[in-house]
Amino acid sequence: MNCNDVRENLIEFVGQVEGQADPALAAHVSQCAVCTQELESLRQTMALMDEWEAPEPSPYFLTRLRAHVKEEREKAPAKASWLAWLRRPVLAVSLMAVLAAGGVVYRITVMAQPESPLSDVEALDKNHDVLISTDLVDELSGGPSDDVSDKDASDL
C-alpha cells in the first residue's frame, strides 16, 4: 500500500475504532512518518471542529434583514427592459401557444408536400446541359473533350 492510497482512506481510518481498522492501512500508518504526521494533523483538526460553536446572531439581525429586504422590494426598477412583459405568465404562455401553432402549420404545409419525381429528372437534365456547354467550351478553346466517341466505346 502506498501513501496516496492511505491519504484517500485517511478520513475513514480516523473514524474507525482501532480494532476495526484495515490492518494494511494501520501497518502503513505505523511505519510511514509522513502518513502518521498527516493522521495526527487530521485528528487535531477534527478535535477543533468538535469544540467549535457557531456564534449567535445579533438580536437585531432579523430586524435589519427584514428592513433591507423591504427596501429592495420598494425600489422601482431603473429601466423596464423590452423583455419585461415575459414576466407575466399569461403573455408567456400565449406566446408559447402561438409559436407551437406556427410550428404545426409549417410542418403541415411545407414539410408534408411530397417531392415531385419530375424535379429529379429536371435536375439531371440541367446537369446534362451544363456538361454539354462545358464540352463546347473545351472544343472551342482547343482543349480536350470529355465526350466518348463511338470508336472509344467499342474499345471498352
Short mmCIF file of N, CA and C in Angstrom, two decimals, residues 26-154:
data_model
loop_
_atom_site.label_atom_id
_atom_site.label_comp_id
_atom_site.label_asym_id
_atom_site.label_seq_id
_atom_site.Cartn_x
_atom_site.Cartn_y
_atom_site.Cartn_z
N ALA A 26 -3.41 0.34 8.78
CA ALA A 26 -2.81 0.60 10.09
C ALA A 26 -1.31 0.31 10.08
N ALA A 27 -0.90 -0.75 9.40
CA ALA A 27 0.51 -1.10 9.33
C ALA A 27 1.30 -0.01 8.58
N HIS A 28 0.72 0.49 7.48
CA HIS A 28 1.41 1.53 6.72
C HIS A 28 1.53 2.82 7.53
N VAL A 29 0.46 3.20 8.23
CA VAL A 29 0.48 4.44 9.02
C VAL A 29 1.50 4.32 10.14
N SER A 30 1.62 3.13 10.74
CA SER A 30 2.59 2.98 11.84
C SER A 30 4.03 3.00 11.34
N GLN A 31 4.28 2.64 10.10
CA GLN A 31 5.64 2.60 9.56
C GLN A 31 6.05 3.89 8.86
N CYS A 32 5.09 4.62 8.27
CA CYS A 32 5.40 5.82 7.47
C CYS A 32 5.25 7.06 8.35
N ALA A 33 6.33 7.84 8.48
CA ALA A 33 6.31 9.03 9.32
C ALA A 33 5.44 10.13 8.71
N VAL A 34 5.44 10.25 7.41
CA VAL A 34 4.64 11.29 6.74
C VAL A 34 3.15 11.02 6.94
N CYS A 35 2.73 9.77 6.77
CA CYS A 35 1.32 9.41 6.94
C CYS A 35 0.90 9.54 8.41
N THR A 36 1.79 9.19 9.33
CA THR A 36 1.50 9.34 10.75
C THR A 36 1.31 10.80 11.11
N GLN A 37 2.16 11.67 10.59
CA GLN A 37 2.04 13.10 10.85
C GLN A 37 0.74 13.64 10.26
N GLU A 38 0.37 13.22 9.07
CA GLU A 38 -0.88 13.67 8.45
C GLU A 38 -2.09 13.18 9.23
N LEU A 39 -2.01 11.95 9.75
CA LEU A 39 -3.11 11.41 10.57
C LEU A 39 -3.29 12.23 11.84
N GLU A 40 -2.20 12.57 12.49
CA GLU A 40 -2.28 13.38 13.72
C GLU A 40 -2.82 14.78 13.42
N SER A 41 -2.41 15.36 12.32
CA SER A 41 -2.92 16.68 11.93
C SER A 41 -4.42 16.62 11.67
N LEU A 42 -4.85 15.56 11.02
CA LEU A 42 -6.28 15.38 10.75
C LEU A 42 -7.06 15.18 12.05
N ARG A 43 -6.52 14.43 12.97
CA ARG A 43 -7.19 14.23 14.26
C ARG A 43 -7.29 15.54 15.04
N GLN A 44 -6.24 16.36 15.02
CA GLN A 44 -6.28 17.66 15.70
C GLN A 44 -7.32 18.58 15.07
N THR A 45 -7.40 18.59 13.76
CA THR A 45 -8.38 19.42 13.07
C THR A 45 -9.80 18.99 13.42
N MET A 46 -10.04 17.69 13.45
CA MET A 46 -11.38 17.19 13.77
C MET A 46 -11.73 17.48 15.23
N ALA A 47 -10.74 17.45 16.12
CA ALA A 47 -10.99 17.78 17.52
C ALA A 47 -11.37 19.25 17.66
N LEU A 48 -10.70 20.13 16.91
CA LEU A 48 -11.06 21.55 16.93
C LEU A 48 -12.46 21.79 16.37
N MET A 49 -12.81 21.05 15.35
CA MET A 49 -14.15 21.21 14.78
C MET A 49 -15.22 20.74 15.75
N ASP A 50 -14.92 19.71 16.56
CA ASP A 50 -15.89 19.24 17.56
C ASP A 50 -16.09 20.28 18.66
N GLU A 51 -15.05 21.03 19.00
CA GLU A 51 -15.14 22.03 20.06
C GLU A 51 -15.78 23.34 19.59
N TRP A 52 -15.76 23.62 18.31
CA TRP A 52 -16.21 24.91 17.78
C TRP A 52 -17.72 25.03 17.90
N GLU A 53 -18.16 26.21 18.31
CA GLU A 53 -19.59 26.50 18.37
C GLU A 53 -19.87 27.70 17.49
N ALA A 54 -20.97 27.63 16.76
CA ALA A 54 -21.33 28.75 15.89
C ALA A 54 -21.78 29.93 16.73
N PRO A 55 -21.35 31.12 16.38
CA PRO A 55 -21.75 32.29 17.17
C PRO A 55 -23.24 32.59 16.97
N GLU A 56 -23.85 33.15 17.99
CA GLU A 56 -25.25 33.53 17.91
C GLU A 56 -25.36 34.84 17.14
N PRO A 57 -26.35 34.98 16.29
CA PRO A 57 -26.50 36.24 15.57
C PRO A 57 -26.99 37.33 16.52
N SER A 58 -26.76 38.54 16.10
CA SER A 58 -27.19 39.70 16.88
C SER A 58 -28.71 39.68 17.03
N PRO A 59 -29.26 40.17 18.16
CA PRO A 59 -30.71 40.18 18.32
C PRO A 59 -31.40 41.06 17.28
N TYR A 60 -30.70 41.99 16.70
CA TYR A 60 -31.29 42.88 15.71
C TYR A 60 -31.05 42.41 14.27
N PHE A 61 -30.45 41.26 14.11
CA PHE A 61 -30.13 40.75 12.78
C PHE A 61 -31.38 40.58 11.93
N LEU A 62 -32.38 39.87 12.45
CA LEU A 62 -33.58 39.63 11.67
C LEU A 62 -34.32 40.93 11.35
N THR A 63 -34.33 41.86 12.29
CA THR A 63 -34.99 43.14 12.05
C THR A 63 -34.30 43.90 10.92
N ARG A 64 -32.98 43.94 10.96
CA ARG A 64 -32.24 44.63 9.92
C ARG A 64 -32.38 43.92 8.58
N LEU A 65 -32.40 42.60 8.59
CA LEU A 65 -32.57 41.84 7.36
C LEU A 65 -33.93 42.13 6.73
N ARG A 66 -34.99 42.10 7.53
CA ARG A 66 -36.34 42.39 7.01
C ARG A 66 -36.41 43.80 6.44
N ALA A 67 -35.81 44.77 7.12
CA ALA A 67 -35.82 46.15 6.63
C ALA A 67 -35.08 46.26 5.30
N HIS A 68 -33.97 45.58 5.19
CA HIS A 68 -33.21 45.62 3.94
C HIS A 68 -34.01 44.99 2.80
N VAL A 69 -34.65 43.86 3.06
CA VAL A 69 -35.46 43.20 2.04
C VAL A 69 -36.62 44.10 1.62
N LYS A 70 -37.25 44.77 2.58
CA LYS A 70 -38.36 45.68 2.28
C LYS A 70 -37.89 46.83 1.41
N GLU A 71 -36.73 47.39 1.69
CA GLU A 71 -36.18 48.47 0.87
C GLU A 71 -35.93 48.02 -0.56
N GLU A 72 -35.40 46.83 -0.72
CA GLU A 72 -35.11 46.33 -2.07
C GLU A 72 -36.39 46.09 -2.85
N ARG A 73 -37.44 45.62 -2.19
CA ARG A 73 -38.71 45.40 -2.87
C ARG A 73 -39.36 46.71 -3.29
N GLU A 74 -39.18 47.75 -2.51
CA GLU A 74 -39.82 49.03 -2.80
C GLU A 74 -39.10 49.81 -3.88
N LYS A 75 -37.87 49.46 -4.14
CA LYS A 75 -37.14 50.17 -5.19
C LYS A 75 -37.81 49.91 -6.53
N ALA A 76 -38.02 50.99 -7.26
CA ALA A 76 -38.59 50.84 -8.60
C ALA A 76 -37.50 50.38 -9.54
N PRO A 77 -37.85 49.57 -10.52
CA PRO A 77 -36.82 49.15 -11.47
C PRO A 77 -36.29 50.36 -12.23
N ALA A 78 -35.00 50.44 -12.40
CA ALA A 78 -34.37 51.58 -13.05
C ALA A 78 -34.79 51.68 -14.52
N LYS A 79 -34.80 50.58 -15.20
CA LYS A 79 -35.21 50.54 -16.60
C LYS A 79 -36.12 49.36 -16.80
N ALA A 80 -37.16 49.60 -17.55
CA ALA A 80 -38.01 48.47 -17.92
C ALA A 80 -37.45 47.92 -19.23
N SER A 81 -37.01 46.71 -19.21
CA SER A 81 -36.43 46.13 -20.41
C SER A 81 -37.54 45.74 -21.38
N TRP A 82 -37.16 45.53 -22.61
CA TRP A 82 -38.16 45.18 -23.61
C TRP A 82 -38.66 43.75 -23.43
N LEU A 83 -37.98 42.95 -22.59
CA LEU A 83 -38.46 41.60 -22.29
C LEU A 83 -39.20 41.53 -20.95
N ALA A 84 -39.51 42.69 -20.37
CA ALA A 84 -40.18 42.69 -19.07
C ALA A 84 -41.56 42.05 -19.15
N TRP A 85 -42.20 42.11 -20.31
CA TRP A 85 -43.54 41.54 -20.45
C TRP A 85 -43.51 40.01 -20.32
N LEU A 86 -42.32 39.40 -20.50
CA LEU A 86 -42.22 37.94 -20.36
C LEU A 86 -42.42 37.49 -18.92
N ARG A 87 -42.32 38.42 -17.99
CA ARG A 87 -42.52 38.04 -16.60
C ARG A 87 -43.98 37.75 -16.31
N ARG A 88 -44.84 38.23 -17.16
CA ARG A 88 -46.26 37.96 -16.98
C ARG A 88 -46.56 36.58 -17.55
N PRO A 89 -47.06 35.67 -16.74
CA PRO A 89 -47.23 34.29 -17.21
C PRO A 89 -48.24 34.16 -18.33
N VAL A 90 -49.29 34.97 -18.35
CA VAL A 90 -50.31 34.83 -19.39
C VAL A 90 -49.72 35.15 -20.75
N LEU A 91 -48.94 36.21 -20.82
CA LEU A 91 -48.34 36.56 -22.10
C LEU A 91 -47.31 35.51 -22.54
N ALA A 92 -46.56 35.01 -21.61
CA ALA A 92 -45.55 33.99 -21.95
C ALA A 92 -46.22 32.72 -22.46
N VAL A 93 -47.30 32.30 -21.83
CA VAL A 93 -48.00 31.08 -22.26
C VAL A 93 -48.64 31.30 -23.62
N SER A 94 -49.23 32.49 -23.84
CA SER A 94 -49.86 32.74 -25.14
C SER A 94 -48.81 32.80 -26.24
N LEU A 95 -47.64 33.38 -25.96
CA LEU A 95 -46.57 33.40 -26.94
C LEU A 95 -46.11 31.98 -27.27
N MET A 96 -46.01 31.15 -26.28
CA MET A 96 -45.61 29.76 -26.49
C MET A 96 -46.65 29.03 -27.35
N ALA A 97 -47.96 29.30 -27.12
CA ALA A 97 -49.01 28.67 -27.90
C ALA A 97 -48.96 29.12 -29.36
N VAL A 98 -48.70 30.41 -29.58
CA VAL A 98 -48.61 30.92 -30.95
C VAL A 98 -47.42 30.28 -31.67
N LEU A 99 -46.29 30.17 -31.00
CA LEU A 99 -45.12 29.54 -31.62
C LEU A 99 -45.37 28.07 -31.93
N ALA A 100 -46.05 27.37 -31.04
CA ALA A 100 -46.36 25.96 -31.28
C ALA A 100 -47.31 25.82 -32.45
N ALA A 101 -48.33 26.68 -32.52
CA ALA A 101 -49.27 26.63 -33.64
C ALA A 101 -48.57 26.93 -34.96
N GLY A 102 -47.66 27.90 -34.94
CA GLY A 102 -46.90 28.21 -36.15
C GLY A 102 -46.05 27.03 -36.60
N GLY A 103 -45.45 26.34 -35.65
CA GLY A 103 -44.67 25.16 -35.99
C GLY A 103 -45.50 24.06 -36.60
N VAL A 104 -46.71 23.87 -36.06
CA VAL A 104 -47.60 22.84 -36.60
C VAL A 104 -48.03 23.21 -38.02
N VAL A 105 -48.39 24.47 -38.23
CA VAL A 105 -48.81 24.90 -39.56
C VAL A 105 -47.65 24.75 -40.55
N TYR A 106 -46.46 25.11 -40.16
CA TYR A 106 -45.29 24.95 -41.03
C TYR A 106 -45.08 23.49 -41.38
N ARG A 107 -45.19 22.65 -40.38
CA ARG A 107 -44.99 21.20 -40.61
C ARG A 107 -46.01 20.66 -41.59
N ILE A 108 -47.25 21.09 -41.45
CA ILE A 108 -48.32 20.58 -42.33
C ILE A 108 -48.14 21.10 -43.75
N THR A 109 -47.88 22.39 -43.90
CA THR A 109 -47.85 22.97 -45.24
C THR A 109 -46.54 22.71 -45.98
N VAL A 110 -45.43 22.94 -45.35
CA VAL A 110 -44.16 22.87 -46.06
C VAL A 110 -43.58 21.46 -46.06
N MET A 111 -43.54 20.85 -44.89
CA MET A 111 -42.87 19.57 -44.78
C MET A 111 -43.69 18.41 -45.34
N ALA A 112 -45.00 18.54 -45.41
CA ALA A 112 -45.84 17.43 -45.84
C ALA A 112 -45.98 17.35 -47.35
N GLN A 113 -45.50 18.34 -48.10
CA GLN A 113 -45.63 18.30 -49.55
C GLN A 113 -44.72 17.23 -50.11
N PRO A 114 -45.28 16.31 -50.91
CA PRO A 114 -44.43 15.27 -51.48
C PRO A 114 -43.50 15.85 -52.53
N GLU A 115 -42.34 15.30 -52.61
CA GLU A 115 -41.37 15.77 -53.58
C GLU A 115 -41.72 15.20 -54.94
N SER A 116 -41.72 16.02 -55.91
CA SER A 116 -42.11 15.61 -57.26
C SER A 116 -40.97 14.82 -57.90
N PRO A 117 -41.31 13.67 -58.52
CA PRO A 117 -40.26 12.92 -59.22
C PRO A 117 -39.74 13.67 -60.45
N LEU A 118 -40.53 14.62 -60.94
CA LEU A 118 -40.08 15.40 -62.09
C LEU A 118 -38.93 16.32 -61.73
N SER A 119 -38.87 16.74 -60.47
CA SER A 119 -37.78 17.63 -60.08
C SER A 119 -36.43 16.93 -60.20
N ASP A 120 -36.39 15.62 -59.92
CA ASP A 120 -35.13 14.89 -60.07
C ASP A 120 -34.73 14.80 -61.55
N VAL A 121 -35.71 14.56 -62.42
CA VAL A 121 -35.42 14.47 -63.86
C VAL A 121 -34.98 15.83 -64.38
N GLU A 122 -35.63 16.90 -63.91
CA GLU A 122 -35.25 18.24 -64.34
C GLU A 122 -33.83 18.57 -63.90
N ALA A 123 -33.46 18.14 -62.68
CA ALA A 123 -32.11 18.40 -62.19
C ALA A 123 -31.08 17.66 -63.03
N LEU A 124 -31.40 16.41 -63.41
CA LEU A 124 -30.47 15.66 -64.27
C LEU A 124 -30.34 16.30 -65.64
N ASP A 125 -31.46 16.81 -66.15
CA ASP A 125 -31.44 17.46 -67.45
C ASP A 125 -30.58 18.71 -67.41
N LYS A 126 -30.68 19.48 -66.32
CA LYS A 126 -29.87 20.69 -66.18
C LYS A 126 -28.38 20.32 -66.09
N ASN A 127 -28.07 19.25 -65.36
CA ASN A 127 -26.68 18.81 -65.27
C ASN A 127 -26.14 18.40 -66.63
N HIS A 128 -27.00 17.73 -67.44
CA HIS A 128 -26.58 17.31 -68.78
C HIS A 128 -26.31 18.53 -69.65
N ASP A 129 -27.18 19.55 -69.55
CA ASP A 129 -26.99 20.77 -70.31
C ASP A 129 -25.67 21.45 -69.93
N VAL A 130 -25.35 21.47 -68.64
CA VAL A 130 -24.11 22.09 -68.19
C VAL A 130 -22.91 21.34 -68.74
N LEU A 131 -22.97 20.01 -68.73
CA LEU A 131 -21.85 19.21 -69.26
C LEU A 131 -21.65 19.44 -70.75
N ILE A 132 -22.75 19.55 -71.49
CA ILE A 132 -22.64 19.79 -72.93
C ILE A 132 -22.01 21.15 -73.18
N SER A 133 -22.44 22.16 -72.41
CA SER A 133 -21.89 23.50 -72.63
C SER A 133 -20.40 23.55 -72.27
N THR A 134 -19.98 22.82 -71.24
CA THR A 134 -18.54 22.81 -70.91
C THR A 134 -17.75 22.08 -71.98
N ASP A 135 -18.36 21.03 -72.58
CA ASP A 135 -17.67 20.34 -73.67
C ASP A 135 -17.50 21.26 -74.88
N LEU A 136 -18.53 22.06 -75.14
CA LEU A 136 -18.43 23.00 -76.26
C LEU A 136 -17.33 24.03 -76.00
N VAL A 137 -17.23 24.49 -74.77
CA VAL A 137 -16.17 25.46 -74.44
C VAL A 137 -14.80 24.82 -74.63
N ASP A 138 -14.68 23.56 -74.20
CA ASP A 138 -13.40 22.86 -74.38
C ASP A 138 -13.04 22.72 -75.85
N GLU A 139 -14.03 22.37 -76.68
CA GLU A 139 -13.76 22.19 -78.11
C GLU A 139 -13.38 23.51 -78.76
N LEU A 140 -14.08 24.59 -78.35
CA LEU A 140 -13.79 25.89 -78.95
C LEU A 140 -12.42 26.41 -78.51
N SER A 141 -12.00 26.06 -77.31
CA SER A 141 -10.70 26.54 -76.83
C SER A 141 -9.56 25.64 -77.26
N GLY A 142 -9.89 24.51 -77.87
CA GLY A 142 -8.85 23.61 -78.33
C GLY A 142 -8.41 22.63 -77.26
N GLY A 143 -9.08 22.59 -76.14
CA GLY A 143 -8.72 21.68 -75.07
C GLY A 143 -9.32 20.31 -75.26
N PRO A 144 -9.02 19.39 -74.37
CA PRO A 144 -9.54 18.03 -74.50
C PRO A 144 -11.05 17.99 -74.22
N SER A 145 -11.72 17.07 -74.86
CA SER A 145 -13.16 16.92 -74.69
C SER A 145 -13.44 15.68 -73.85
N ASP A 146 -14.49 15.73 -73.05
CA ASP A 146 -14.87 14.59 -72.21
C ASP A 146 -15.81 13.64 -72.92
N ASP A 147 -16.21 13.96 -74.15
CA ASP A 147 -17.15 13.10 -74.89
C ASP A 147 -16.48 11.78 -75.23
N VAL A 148 -17.26 10.73 -75.23
CA VAL A 148 -16.77 9.41 -75.59
C VAL A 148 -17.24 9.17 -77.01
N SER A 149 -16.33 8.94 -77.87
CA SER A 149 -16.72 8.70 -79.27
C SER A 149 -17.10 7.24 -79.43
N ASP A 150 -17.68 6.93 -80.57
CA ASP A 150 -18.09 5.56 -80.83
C ASP A 150 -16.90 4.64 -80.93
N LYS A 151 -15.78 5.13 -81.44
CA LYS A 151 -14.59 4.32 -81.54
C LYS A 151 -14.05 3.96 -80.15
N ASP A 152 -14.08 4.92 -79.21
CA ASP A 152 -13.62 4.66 -77.84
C ASP A 152 -14.57 3.71 -77.13
N ALA A 153 -15.86 3.80 -77.42
CA ALA A 153 -16.84 2.95 -76.76
C ALA A 153 -16.71 1.51 -77.22
N SER A 154 -16.31 1.27 -78.48
CA SER A 154 -16.15 -0.10 -78.96
C SER A 154 -14.91 -0.75 -78.35
#
